JSON list of C-alpha atoms and ligand atoms in Angstrom, two decimals:
[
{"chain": "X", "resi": 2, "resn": "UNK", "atom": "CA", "xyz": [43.07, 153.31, 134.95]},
{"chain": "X", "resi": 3, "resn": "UNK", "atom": "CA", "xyz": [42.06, 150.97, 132.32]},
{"chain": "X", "resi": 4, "resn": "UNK", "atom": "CA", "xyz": [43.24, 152.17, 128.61]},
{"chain": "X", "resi": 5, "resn": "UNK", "atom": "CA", "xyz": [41.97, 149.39, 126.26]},
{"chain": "X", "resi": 6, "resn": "UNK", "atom": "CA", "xyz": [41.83, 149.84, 122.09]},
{"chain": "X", "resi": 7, "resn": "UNK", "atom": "CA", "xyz": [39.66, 147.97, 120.13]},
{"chain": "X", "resi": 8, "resn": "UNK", "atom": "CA", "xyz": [41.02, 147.75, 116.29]},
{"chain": "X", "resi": 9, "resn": "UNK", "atom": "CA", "xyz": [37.85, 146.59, 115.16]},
{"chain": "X", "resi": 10, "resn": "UNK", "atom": "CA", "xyz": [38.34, 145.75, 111.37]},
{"chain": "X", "resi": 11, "resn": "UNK", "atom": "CA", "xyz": [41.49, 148.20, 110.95]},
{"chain": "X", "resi": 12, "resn": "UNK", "atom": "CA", "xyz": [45.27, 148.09, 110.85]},
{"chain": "X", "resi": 13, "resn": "UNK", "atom": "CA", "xyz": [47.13, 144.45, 109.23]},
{"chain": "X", "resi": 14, "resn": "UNK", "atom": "CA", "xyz": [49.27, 142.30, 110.37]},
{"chain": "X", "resi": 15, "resn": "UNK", "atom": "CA", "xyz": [52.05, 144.53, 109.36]},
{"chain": "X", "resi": 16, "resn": "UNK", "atom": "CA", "xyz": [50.42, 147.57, 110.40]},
{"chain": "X", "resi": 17, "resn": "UNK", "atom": "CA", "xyz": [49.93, 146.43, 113.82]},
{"chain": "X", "resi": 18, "resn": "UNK", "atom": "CA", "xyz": [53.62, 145.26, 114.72]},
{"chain": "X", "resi": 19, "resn": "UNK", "atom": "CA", "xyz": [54.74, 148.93, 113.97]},
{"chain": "X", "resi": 20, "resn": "UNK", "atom": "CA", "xyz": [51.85, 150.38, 115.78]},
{"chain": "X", "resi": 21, "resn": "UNK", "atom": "CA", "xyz": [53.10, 147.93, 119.06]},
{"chain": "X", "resi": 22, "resn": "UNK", "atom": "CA", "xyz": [56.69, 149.20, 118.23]},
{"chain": "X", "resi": 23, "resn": "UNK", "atom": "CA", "xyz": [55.94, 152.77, 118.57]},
{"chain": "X", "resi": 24, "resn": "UNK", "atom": "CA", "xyz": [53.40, 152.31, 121.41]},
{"chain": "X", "resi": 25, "resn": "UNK", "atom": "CA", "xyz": [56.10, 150.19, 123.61]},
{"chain": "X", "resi": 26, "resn": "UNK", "atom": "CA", "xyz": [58.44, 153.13, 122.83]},
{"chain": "X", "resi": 27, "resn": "UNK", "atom": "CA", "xyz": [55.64, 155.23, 124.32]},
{"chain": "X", "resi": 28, "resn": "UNK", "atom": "CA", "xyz": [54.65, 153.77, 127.20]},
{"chain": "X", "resi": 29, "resn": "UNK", "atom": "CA", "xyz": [57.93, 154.13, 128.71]},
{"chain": "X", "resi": 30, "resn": "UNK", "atom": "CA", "xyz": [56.17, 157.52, 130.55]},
{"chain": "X", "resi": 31, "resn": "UNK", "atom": "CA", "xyz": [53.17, 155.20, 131.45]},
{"chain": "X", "resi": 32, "resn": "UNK", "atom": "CA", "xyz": [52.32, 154.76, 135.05]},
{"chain": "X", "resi": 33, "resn": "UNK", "atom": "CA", "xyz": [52.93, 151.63, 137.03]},
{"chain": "X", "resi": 34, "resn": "UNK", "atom": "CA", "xyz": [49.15, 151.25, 137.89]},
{"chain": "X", "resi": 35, "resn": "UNK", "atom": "CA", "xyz": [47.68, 152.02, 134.40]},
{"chain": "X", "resi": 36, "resn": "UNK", "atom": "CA", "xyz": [47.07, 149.19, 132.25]},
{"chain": "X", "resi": 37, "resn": "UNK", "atom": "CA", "xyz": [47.21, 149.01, 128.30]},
{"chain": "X", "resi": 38, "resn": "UNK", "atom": "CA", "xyz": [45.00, 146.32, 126.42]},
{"chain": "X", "resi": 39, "resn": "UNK", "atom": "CA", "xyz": [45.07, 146.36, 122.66]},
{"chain": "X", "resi": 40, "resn": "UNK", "atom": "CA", "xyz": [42.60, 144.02, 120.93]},
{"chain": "X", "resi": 41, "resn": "UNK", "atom": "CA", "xyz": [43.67, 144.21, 116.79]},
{"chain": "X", "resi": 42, "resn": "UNK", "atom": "CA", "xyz": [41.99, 141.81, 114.01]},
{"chain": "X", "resi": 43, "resn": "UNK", "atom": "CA", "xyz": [43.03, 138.60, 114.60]},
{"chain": "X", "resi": 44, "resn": "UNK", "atom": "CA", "xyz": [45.05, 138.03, 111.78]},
{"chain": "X", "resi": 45, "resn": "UNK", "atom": "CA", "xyz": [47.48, 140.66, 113.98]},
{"chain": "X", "resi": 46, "resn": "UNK", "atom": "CA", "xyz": [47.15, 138.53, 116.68]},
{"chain": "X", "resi": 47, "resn": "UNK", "atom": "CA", "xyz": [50.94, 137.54, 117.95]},
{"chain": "X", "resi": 48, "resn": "UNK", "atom": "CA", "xyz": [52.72, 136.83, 121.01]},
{"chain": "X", "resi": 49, "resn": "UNK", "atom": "CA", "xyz": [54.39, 141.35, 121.25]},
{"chain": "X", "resi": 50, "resn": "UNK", "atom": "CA", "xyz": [55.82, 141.79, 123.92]},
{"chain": "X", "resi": 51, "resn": "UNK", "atom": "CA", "xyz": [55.92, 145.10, 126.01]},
{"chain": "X", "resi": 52, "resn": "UNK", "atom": "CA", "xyz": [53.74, 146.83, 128.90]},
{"chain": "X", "resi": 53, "resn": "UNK", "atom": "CA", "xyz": [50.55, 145.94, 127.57]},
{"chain": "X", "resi": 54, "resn": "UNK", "atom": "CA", "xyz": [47.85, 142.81, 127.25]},
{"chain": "X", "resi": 55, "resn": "UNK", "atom": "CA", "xyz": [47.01, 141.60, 123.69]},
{"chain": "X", "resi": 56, "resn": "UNK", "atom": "CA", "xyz": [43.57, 140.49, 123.71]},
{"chain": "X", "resi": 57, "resn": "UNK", "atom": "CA", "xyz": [41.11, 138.79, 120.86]},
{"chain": "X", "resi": 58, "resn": "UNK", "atom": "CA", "xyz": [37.69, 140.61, 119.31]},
{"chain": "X", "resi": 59, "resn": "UNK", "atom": "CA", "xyz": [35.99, 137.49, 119.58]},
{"chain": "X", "resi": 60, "resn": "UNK", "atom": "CA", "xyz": [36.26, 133.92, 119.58]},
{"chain": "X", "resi": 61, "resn": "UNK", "atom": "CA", "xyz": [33.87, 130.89, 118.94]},
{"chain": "X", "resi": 62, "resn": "UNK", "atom": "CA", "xyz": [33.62, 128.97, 122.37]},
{"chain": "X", "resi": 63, "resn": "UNK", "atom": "CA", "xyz": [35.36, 126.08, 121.26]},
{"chain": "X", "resi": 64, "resn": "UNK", "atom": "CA", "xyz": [38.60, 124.53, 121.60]},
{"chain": "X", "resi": 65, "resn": "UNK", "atom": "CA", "xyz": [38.94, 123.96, 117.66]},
{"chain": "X", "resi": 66, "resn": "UNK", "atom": "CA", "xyz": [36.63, 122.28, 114.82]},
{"chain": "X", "resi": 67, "resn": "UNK", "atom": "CA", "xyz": [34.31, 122.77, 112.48]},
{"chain": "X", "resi": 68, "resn": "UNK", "atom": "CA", "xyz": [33.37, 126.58, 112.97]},
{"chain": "X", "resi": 69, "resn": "UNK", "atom": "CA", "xyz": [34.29, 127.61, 109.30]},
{"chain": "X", "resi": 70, "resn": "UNK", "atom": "CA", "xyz": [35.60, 131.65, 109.63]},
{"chain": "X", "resi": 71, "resn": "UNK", "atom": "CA", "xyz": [35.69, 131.41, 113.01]},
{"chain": "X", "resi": 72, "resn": "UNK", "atom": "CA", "xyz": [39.14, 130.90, 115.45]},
{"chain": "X", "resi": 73, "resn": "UNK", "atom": "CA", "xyz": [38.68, 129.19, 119.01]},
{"chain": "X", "resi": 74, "resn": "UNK", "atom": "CA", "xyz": [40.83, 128.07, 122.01]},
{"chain": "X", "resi": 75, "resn": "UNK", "atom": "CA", "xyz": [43.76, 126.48, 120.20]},
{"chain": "X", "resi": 76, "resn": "UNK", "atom": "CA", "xyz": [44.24, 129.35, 117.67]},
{"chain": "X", "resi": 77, "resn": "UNK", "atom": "CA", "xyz": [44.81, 131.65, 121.16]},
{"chain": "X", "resi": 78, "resn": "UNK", "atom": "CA", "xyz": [46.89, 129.37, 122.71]},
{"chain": "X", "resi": 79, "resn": "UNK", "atom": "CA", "xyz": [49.64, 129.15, 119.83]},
{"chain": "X", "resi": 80, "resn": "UNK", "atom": "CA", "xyz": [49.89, 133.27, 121.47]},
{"chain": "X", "resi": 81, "resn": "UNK", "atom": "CA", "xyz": [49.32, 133.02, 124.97]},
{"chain": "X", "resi": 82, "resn": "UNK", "atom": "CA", "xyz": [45.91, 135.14, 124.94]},
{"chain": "X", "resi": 83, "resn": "UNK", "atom": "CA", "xyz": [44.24, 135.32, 127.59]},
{"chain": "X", "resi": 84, "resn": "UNK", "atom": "CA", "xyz": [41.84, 138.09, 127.06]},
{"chain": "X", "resi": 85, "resn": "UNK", "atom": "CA", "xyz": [38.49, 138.75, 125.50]},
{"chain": "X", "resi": 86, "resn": "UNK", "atom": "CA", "xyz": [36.14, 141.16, 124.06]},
{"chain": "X", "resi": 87, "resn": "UNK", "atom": "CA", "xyz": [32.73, 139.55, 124.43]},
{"chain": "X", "resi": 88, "resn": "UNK", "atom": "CA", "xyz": [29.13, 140.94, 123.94]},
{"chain": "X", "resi": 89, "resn": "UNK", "atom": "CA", "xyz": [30.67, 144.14, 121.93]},
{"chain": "X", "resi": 90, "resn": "UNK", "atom": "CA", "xyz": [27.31, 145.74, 120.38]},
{"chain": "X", "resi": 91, "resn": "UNK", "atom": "CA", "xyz": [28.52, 145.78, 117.06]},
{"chain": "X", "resi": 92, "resn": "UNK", "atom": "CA", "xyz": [28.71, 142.34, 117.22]},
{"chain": "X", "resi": 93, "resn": "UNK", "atom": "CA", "xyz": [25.50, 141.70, 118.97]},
{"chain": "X", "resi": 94, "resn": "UNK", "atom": "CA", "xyz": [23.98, 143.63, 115.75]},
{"chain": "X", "resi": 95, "resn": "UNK", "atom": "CA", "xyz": [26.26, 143.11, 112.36]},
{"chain": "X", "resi": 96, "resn": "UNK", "atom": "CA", "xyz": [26.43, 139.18, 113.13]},
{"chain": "X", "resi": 97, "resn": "UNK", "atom": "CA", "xyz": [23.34, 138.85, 115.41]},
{"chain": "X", "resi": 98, "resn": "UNK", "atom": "CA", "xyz": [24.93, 137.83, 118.71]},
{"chain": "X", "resi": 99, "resn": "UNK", "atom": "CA", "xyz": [21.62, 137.02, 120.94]},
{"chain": "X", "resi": 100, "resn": "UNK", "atom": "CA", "xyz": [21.96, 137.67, 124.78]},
{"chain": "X", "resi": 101, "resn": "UNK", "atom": "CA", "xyz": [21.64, 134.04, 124.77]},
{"chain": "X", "resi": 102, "resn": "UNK", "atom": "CA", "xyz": [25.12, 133.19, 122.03]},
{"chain": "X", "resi": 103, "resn": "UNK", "atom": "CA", "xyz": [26.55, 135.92, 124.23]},
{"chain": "X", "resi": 104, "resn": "UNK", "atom": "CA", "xyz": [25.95, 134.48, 127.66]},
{"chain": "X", "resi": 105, "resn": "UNK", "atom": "CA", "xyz": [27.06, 130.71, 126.44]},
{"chain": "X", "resi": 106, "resn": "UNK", "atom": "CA", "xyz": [30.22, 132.63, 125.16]},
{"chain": "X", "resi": 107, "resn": "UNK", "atom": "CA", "xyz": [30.93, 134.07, 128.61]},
{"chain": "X", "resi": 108, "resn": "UNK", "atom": "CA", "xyz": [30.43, 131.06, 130.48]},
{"chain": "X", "resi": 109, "resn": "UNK", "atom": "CA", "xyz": [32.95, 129.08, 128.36]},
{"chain": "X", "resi": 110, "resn": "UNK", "atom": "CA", "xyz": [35.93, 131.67, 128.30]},
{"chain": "X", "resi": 111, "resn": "UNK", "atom": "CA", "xyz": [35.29, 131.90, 132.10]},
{"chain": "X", "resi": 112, "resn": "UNK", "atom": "CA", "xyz": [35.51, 128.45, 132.45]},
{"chain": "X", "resi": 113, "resn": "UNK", "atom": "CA", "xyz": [38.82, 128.86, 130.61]},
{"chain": "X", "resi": 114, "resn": "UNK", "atom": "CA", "xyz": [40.06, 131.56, 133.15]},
{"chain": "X", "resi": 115, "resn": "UNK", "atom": "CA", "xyz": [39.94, 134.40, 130.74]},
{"chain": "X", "resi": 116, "resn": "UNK", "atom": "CA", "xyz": [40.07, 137.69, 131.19]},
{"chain": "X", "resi": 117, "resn": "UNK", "atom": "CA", "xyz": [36.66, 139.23, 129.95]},
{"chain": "X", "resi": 118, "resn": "UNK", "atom": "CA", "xyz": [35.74, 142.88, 128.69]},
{"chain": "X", "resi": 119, "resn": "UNK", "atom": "CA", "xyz": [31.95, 142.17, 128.30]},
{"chain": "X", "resi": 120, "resn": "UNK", "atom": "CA", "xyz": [30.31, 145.41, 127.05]},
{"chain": "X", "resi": 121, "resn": "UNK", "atom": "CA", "xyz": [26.88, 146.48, 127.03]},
{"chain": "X", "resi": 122, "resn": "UNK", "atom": "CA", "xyz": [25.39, 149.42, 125.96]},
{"chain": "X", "resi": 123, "resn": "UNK", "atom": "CA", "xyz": [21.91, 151.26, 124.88]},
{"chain": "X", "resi": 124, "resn": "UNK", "atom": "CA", "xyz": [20.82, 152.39, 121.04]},
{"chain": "X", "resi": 125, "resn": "UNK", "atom": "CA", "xyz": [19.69, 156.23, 121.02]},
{"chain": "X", "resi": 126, "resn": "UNK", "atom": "CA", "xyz": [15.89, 155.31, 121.05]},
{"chain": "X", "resi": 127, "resn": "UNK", "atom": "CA", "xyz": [16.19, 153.60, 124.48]},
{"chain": "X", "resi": 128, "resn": "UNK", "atom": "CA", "xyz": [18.40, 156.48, 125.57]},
{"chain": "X", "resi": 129, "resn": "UNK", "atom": "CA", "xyz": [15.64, 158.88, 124.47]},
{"chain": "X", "resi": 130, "resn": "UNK", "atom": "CA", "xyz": [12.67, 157.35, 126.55]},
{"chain": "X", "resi": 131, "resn": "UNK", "atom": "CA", "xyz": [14.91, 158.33, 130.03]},
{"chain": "X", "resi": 132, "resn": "UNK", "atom": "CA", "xyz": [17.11, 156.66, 132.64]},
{"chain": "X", "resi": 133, "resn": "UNK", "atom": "CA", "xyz": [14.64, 154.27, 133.64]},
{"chain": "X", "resi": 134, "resn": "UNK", "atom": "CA", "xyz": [14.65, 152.10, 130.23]},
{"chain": "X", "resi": 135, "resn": "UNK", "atom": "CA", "xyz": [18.09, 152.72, 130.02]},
{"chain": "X", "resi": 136, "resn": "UNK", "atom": "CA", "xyz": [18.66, 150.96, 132.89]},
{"chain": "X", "resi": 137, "resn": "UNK", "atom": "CA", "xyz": [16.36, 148.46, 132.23]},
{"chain": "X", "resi": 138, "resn": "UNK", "atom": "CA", "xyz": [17.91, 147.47, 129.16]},
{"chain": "X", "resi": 139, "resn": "UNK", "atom": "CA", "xyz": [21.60, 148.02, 130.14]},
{"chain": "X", "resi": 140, "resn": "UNK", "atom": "CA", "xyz": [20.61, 145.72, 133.17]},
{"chain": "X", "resi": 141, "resn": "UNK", "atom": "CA", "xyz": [18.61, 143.10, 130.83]},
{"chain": "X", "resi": 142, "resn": "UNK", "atom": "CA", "xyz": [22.60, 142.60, 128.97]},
{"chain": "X", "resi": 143, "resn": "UNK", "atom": "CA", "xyz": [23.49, 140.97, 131.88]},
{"chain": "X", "resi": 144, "resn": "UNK", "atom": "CA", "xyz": [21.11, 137.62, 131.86]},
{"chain": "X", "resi": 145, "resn": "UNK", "atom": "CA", "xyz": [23.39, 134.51, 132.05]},
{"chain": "X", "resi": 146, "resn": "UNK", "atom": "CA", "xyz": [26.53, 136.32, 132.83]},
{"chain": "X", "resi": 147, "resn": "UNK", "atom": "CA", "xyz": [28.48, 135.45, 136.13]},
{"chain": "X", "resi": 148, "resn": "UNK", "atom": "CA", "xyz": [29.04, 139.07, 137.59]},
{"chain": "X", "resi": 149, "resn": "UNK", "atom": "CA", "xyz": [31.07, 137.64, 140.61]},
{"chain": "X", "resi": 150, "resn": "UNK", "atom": "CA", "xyz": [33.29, 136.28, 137.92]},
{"chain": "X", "resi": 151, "resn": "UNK", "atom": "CA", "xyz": [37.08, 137.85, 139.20]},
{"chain": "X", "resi": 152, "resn": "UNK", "atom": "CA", "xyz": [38.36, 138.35, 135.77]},
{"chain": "X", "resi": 153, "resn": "UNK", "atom": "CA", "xyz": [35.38, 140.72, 134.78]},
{"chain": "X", "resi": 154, "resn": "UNK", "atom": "CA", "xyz": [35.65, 144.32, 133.14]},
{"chain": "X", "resi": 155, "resn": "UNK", "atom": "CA", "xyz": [32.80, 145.73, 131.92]},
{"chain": "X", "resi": 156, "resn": "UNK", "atom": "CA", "xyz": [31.86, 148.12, 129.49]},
{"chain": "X", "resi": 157, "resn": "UNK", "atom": "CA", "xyz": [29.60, 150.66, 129.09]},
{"chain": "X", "resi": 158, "resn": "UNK", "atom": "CA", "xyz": [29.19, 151.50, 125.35]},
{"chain": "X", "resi": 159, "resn": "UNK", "atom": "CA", "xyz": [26.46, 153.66, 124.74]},
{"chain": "X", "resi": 160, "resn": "UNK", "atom": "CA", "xyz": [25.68, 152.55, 120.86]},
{"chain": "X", "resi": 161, "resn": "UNK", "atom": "CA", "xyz": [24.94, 156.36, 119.94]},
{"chain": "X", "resi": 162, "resn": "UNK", "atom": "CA", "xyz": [28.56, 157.42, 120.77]},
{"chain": "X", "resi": 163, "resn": "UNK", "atom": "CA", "xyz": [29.90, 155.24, 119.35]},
{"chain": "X", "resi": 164, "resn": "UNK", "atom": "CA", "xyz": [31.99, 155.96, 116.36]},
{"chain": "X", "resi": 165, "resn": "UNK", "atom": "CA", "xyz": [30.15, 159.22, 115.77]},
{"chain": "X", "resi": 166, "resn": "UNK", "atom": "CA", "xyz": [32.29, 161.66, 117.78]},
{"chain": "X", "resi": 167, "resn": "UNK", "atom": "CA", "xyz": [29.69, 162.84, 119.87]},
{"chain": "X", "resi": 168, "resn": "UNK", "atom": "CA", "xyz": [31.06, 161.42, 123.87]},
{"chain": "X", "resi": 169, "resn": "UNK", "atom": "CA", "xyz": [28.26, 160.42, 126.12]},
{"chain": "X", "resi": 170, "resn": "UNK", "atom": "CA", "xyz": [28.02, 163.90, 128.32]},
{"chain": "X", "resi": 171, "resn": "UNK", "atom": "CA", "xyz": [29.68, 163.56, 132.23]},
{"chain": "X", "resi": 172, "resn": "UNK", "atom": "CA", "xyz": [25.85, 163.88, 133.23]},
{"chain": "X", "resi": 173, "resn": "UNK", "atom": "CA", "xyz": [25.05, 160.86, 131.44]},
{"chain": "X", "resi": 174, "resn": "UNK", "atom": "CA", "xyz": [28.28, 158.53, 131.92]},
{"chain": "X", "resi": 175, "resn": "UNK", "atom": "CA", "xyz": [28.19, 159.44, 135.64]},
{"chain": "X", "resi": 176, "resn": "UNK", "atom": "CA", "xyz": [24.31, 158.52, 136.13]},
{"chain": "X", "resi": 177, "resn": "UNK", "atom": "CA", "xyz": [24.78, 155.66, 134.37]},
{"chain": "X", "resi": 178, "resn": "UNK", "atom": "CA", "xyz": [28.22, 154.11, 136.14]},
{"chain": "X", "resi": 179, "resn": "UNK", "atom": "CA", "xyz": [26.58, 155.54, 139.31]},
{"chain": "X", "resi": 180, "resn": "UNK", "atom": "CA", "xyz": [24.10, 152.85, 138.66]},
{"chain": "X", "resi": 181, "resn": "UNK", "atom": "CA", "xyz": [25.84, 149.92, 137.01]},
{"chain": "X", "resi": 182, "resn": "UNK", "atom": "CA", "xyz": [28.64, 149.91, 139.42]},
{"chain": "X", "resi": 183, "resn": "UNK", "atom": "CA", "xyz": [25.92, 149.21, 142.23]},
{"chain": "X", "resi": 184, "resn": "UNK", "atom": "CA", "xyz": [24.51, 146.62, 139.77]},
{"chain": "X", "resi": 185, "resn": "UNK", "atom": "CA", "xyz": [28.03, 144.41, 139.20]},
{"chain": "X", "resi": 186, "resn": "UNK", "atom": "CA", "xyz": [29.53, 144.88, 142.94]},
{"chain": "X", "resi": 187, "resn": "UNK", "atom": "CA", "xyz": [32.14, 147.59, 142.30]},
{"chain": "X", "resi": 188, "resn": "UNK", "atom": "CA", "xyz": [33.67, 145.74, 139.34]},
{"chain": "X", "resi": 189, "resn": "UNK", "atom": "CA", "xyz": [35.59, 147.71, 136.97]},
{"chain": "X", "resi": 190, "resn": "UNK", "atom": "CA", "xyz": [34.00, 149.79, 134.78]},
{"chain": "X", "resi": 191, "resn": "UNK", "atom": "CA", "xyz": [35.16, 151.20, 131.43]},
{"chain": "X", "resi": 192, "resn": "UNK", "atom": "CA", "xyz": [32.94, 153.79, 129.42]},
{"chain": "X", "resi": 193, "resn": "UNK", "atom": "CA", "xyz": [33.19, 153.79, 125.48]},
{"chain": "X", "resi": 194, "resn": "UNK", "atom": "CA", "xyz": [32.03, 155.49, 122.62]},
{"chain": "X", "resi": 195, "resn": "UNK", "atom": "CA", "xyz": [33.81, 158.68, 120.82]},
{"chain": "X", "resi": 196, "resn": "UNK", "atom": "CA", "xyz": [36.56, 158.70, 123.78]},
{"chain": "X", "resi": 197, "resn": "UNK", "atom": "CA", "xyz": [39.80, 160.43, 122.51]},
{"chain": "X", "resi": 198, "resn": "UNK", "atom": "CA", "xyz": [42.66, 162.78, 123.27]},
{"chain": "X", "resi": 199, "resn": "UNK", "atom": "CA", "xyz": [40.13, 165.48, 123.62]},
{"chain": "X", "resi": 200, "resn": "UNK", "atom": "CA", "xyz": [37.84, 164.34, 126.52]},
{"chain": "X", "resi": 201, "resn": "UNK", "atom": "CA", "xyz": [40.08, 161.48, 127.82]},
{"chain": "X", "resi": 202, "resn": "UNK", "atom": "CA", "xyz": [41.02, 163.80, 131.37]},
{"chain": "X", "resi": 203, "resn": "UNK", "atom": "CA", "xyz": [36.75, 164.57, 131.77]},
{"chain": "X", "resi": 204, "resn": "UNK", "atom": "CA", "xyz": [36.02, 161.19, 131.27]},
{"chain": "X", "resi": 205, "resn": "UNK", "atom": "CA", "xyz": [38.95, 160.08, 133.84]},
{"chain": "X", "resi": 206, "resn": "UNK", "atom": "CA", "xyz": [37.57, 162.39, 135.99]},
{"chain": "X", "resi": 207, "resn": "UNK", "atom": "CA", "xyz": [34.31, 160.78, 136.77]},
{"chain": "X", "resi": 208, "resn": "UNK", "atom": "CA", "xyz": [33.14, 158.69, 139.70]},
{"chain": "X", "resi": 209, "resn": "UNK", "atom": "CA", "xyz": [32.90, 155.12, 138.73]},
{"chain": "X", "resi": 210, "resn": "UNK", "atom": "CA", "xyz": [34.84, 155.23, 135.16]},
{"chain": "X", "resi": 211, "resn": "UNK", "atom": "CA", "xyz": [37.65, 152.88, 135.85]},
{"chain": "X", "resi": 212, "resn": "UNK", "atom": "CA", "xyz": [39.15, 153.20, 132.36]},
{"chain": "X", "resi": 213, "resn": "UNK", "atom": "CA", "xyz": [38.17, 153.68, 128.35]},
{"chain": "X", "resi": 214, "resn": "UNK", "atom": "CA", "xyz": [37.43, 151.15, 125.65]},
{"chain": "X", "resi": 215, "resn": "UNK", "atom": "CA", "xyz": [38.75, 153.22, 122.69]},
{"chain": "X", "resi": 216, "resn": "UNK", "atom": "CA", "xyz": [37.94, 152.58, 118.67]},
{"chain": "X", "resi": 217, "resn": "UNK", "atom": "CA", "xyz": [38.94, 155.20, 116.11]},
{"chain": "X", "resi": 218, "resn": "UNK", "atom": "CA", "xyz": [41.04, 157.14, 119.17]},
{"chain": "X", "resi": 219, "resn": "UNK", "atom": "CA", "xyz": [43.11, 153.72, 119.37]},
{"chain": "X", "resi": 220, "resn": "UNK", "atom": "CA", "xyz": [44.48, 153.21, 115.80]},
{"chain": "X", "resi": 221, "resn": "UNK", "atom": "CA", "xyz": [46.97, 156.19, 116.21]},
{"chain": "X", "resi": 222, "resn": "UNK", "atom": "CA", "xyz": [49.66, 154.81, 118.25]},
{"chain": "X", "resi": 223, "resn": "UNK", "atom": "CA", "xyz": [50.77, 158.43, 118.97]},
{"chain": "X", "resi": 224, "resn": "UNK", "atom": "CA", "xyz": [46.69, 159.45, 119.66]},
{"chain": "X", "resi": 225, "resn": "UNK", "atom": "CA", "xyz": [46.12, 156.40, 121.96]},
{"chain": "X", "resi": 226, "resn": "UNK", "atom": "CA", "xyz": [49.49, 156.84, 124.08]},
{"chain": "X", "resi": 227, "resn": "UNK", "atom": "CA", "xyz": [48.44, 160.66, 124.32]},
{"chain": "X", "resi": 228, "resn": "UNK", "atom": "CA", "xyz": [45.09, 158.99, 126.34]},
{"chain": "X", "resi": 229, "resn": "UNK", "atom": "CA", "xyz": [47.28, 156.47, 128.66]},
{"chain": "X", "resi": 230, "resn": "UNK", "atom": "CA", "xyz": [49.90, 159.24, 129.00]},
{"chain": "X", "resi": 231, "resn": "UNK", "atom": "CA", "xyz": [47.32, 162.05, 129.69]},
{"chain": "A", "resi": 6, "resn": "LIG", "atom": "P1", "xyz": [34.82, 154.75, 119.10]},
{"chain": "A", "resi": 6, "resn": "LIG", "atom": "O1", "xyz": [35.89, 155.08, 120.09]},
{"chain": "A", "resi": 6, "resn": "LIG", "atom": "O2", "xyz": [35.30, 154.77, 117.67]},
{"chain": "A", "resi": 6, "resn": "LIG", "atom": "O3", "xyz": [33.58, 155.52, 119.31]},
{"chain": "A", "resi": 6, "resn": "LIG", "atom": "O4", "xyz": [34.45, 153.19, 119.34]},
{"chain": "A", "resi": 6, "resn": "LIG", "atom": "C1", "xyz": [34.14, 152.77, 120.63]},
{"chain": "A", "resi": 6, "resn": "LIG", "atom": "C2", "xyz": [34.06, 151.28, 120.64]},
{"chain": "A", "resi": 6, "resn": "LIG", "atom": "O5", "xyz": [33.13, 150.69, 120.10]},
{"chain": "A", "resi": 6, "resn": "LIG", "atom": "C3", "xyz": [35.14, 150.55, 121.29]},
{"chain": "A", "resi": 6, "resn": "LIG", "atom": "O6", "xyz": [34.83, 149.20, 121.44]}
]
């Protein structure tokens, strides 16, 4: 299984490096095949060591220049990252990521050999008018993006669960892997949204859910090693 926490705009630099400490501590019980991403702002980004990948949020597809706010190639180097969030919804919405911004992304980081958690994932309207649109737009999230690529982990984010503490139901994250795993060749697939100590062994449970993408679950240390651990 796949265990990976997304920080979003939470936890310093400060923060962060005890949150690693107690999590390495942790993971010590963590099995061999299980494995741990964390993804914190990027002023937390550092070269921690321990049984776990440190990944970035986001990054501007460039190697450095004149992207003012932005980091790029050279500013992941300096840490040895080598892992990316890319087409995370809240993105996609909050700073207007177009399928199109997204895709370019993609094809640069996998030019770069990175490892890529590209997410998709439906808002409750599309969700509401059946499986069929769902699909359709889930599906549509994947124009310009290299599925073959080797170093691809999606992730299915339904926008609805997301932070609100409702969980997608088994019904609904088993139809829906059911149907994106055929869709991407068997490549690993996480599900998202409101997954926590809670639901983490009914979620594990289900065909085609090859891991979690955790927010507000993930910025307990003790919480989010309760999930690998579980
Ligand atoms: P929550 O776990 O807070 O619902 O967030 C999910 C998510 O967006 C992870 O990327």
């Amino acid at each position: 299984m796949i265990y990976a926490g997304n920080f979003k705009t939470n936890h310093t630099r400060a923060s962060t490096a005890n949150y690693i400490e107690e999590l390495k501590d942790k993971l010590r019980g963590k099995s061999l095949e299980d494995r741990v991403y964390i993804f914190p702002p990027a002023t937390a980004l550092d070269d921690y060591e321990g049984d776990f990948t440190i990944g970035t949020q986001n990054a501007y597809p460039a190697q450095n220049g004149a992207y003012t706010g932005e980091i790029g190639l050279e500013q992941l180097d300096e840490f040895g990252i080598k892992s990316i969030l890319i087409g995370h919804s809240e993105r996609r919405e909050y700073m207007a990521e177009t399928q199109d911004k997204v895709s370019q992304k993609f094809a640069f980081f996998q030019e770069q050999g990175f490892e890529i958690i590209y997410c998709i994932g439906e808002p409750l309207e599309v969700r509401e008018n059946g499986f069929e649109d769902v699909m359709k737009y889930l599906l549509a999230q994947f124009d310009g993006i290299d599925i073959n690529y080797d170093k691809l982990i999606v992730a299915y984010e339904p926008i609805w669960a997301i932070g609100t503490g409702r969980s997608a139901t088994v019904e609904e994250i088993s139809t829906t892997h059911r149907a994106l795993k055929n869709a991407i060749n068997d490549r690993p697939l996480l599900y998202g949204g409101s997954a926590k100590p809670e639901n983490i062994k009914e979620i594990k449970a289900i065909a085609g859910v090859d891991g979690v993408l955790v927010g507000s679950a993930s910025l307990d240390a003790n919480s989010f090693s309760q999930m690998v651990l579980s």
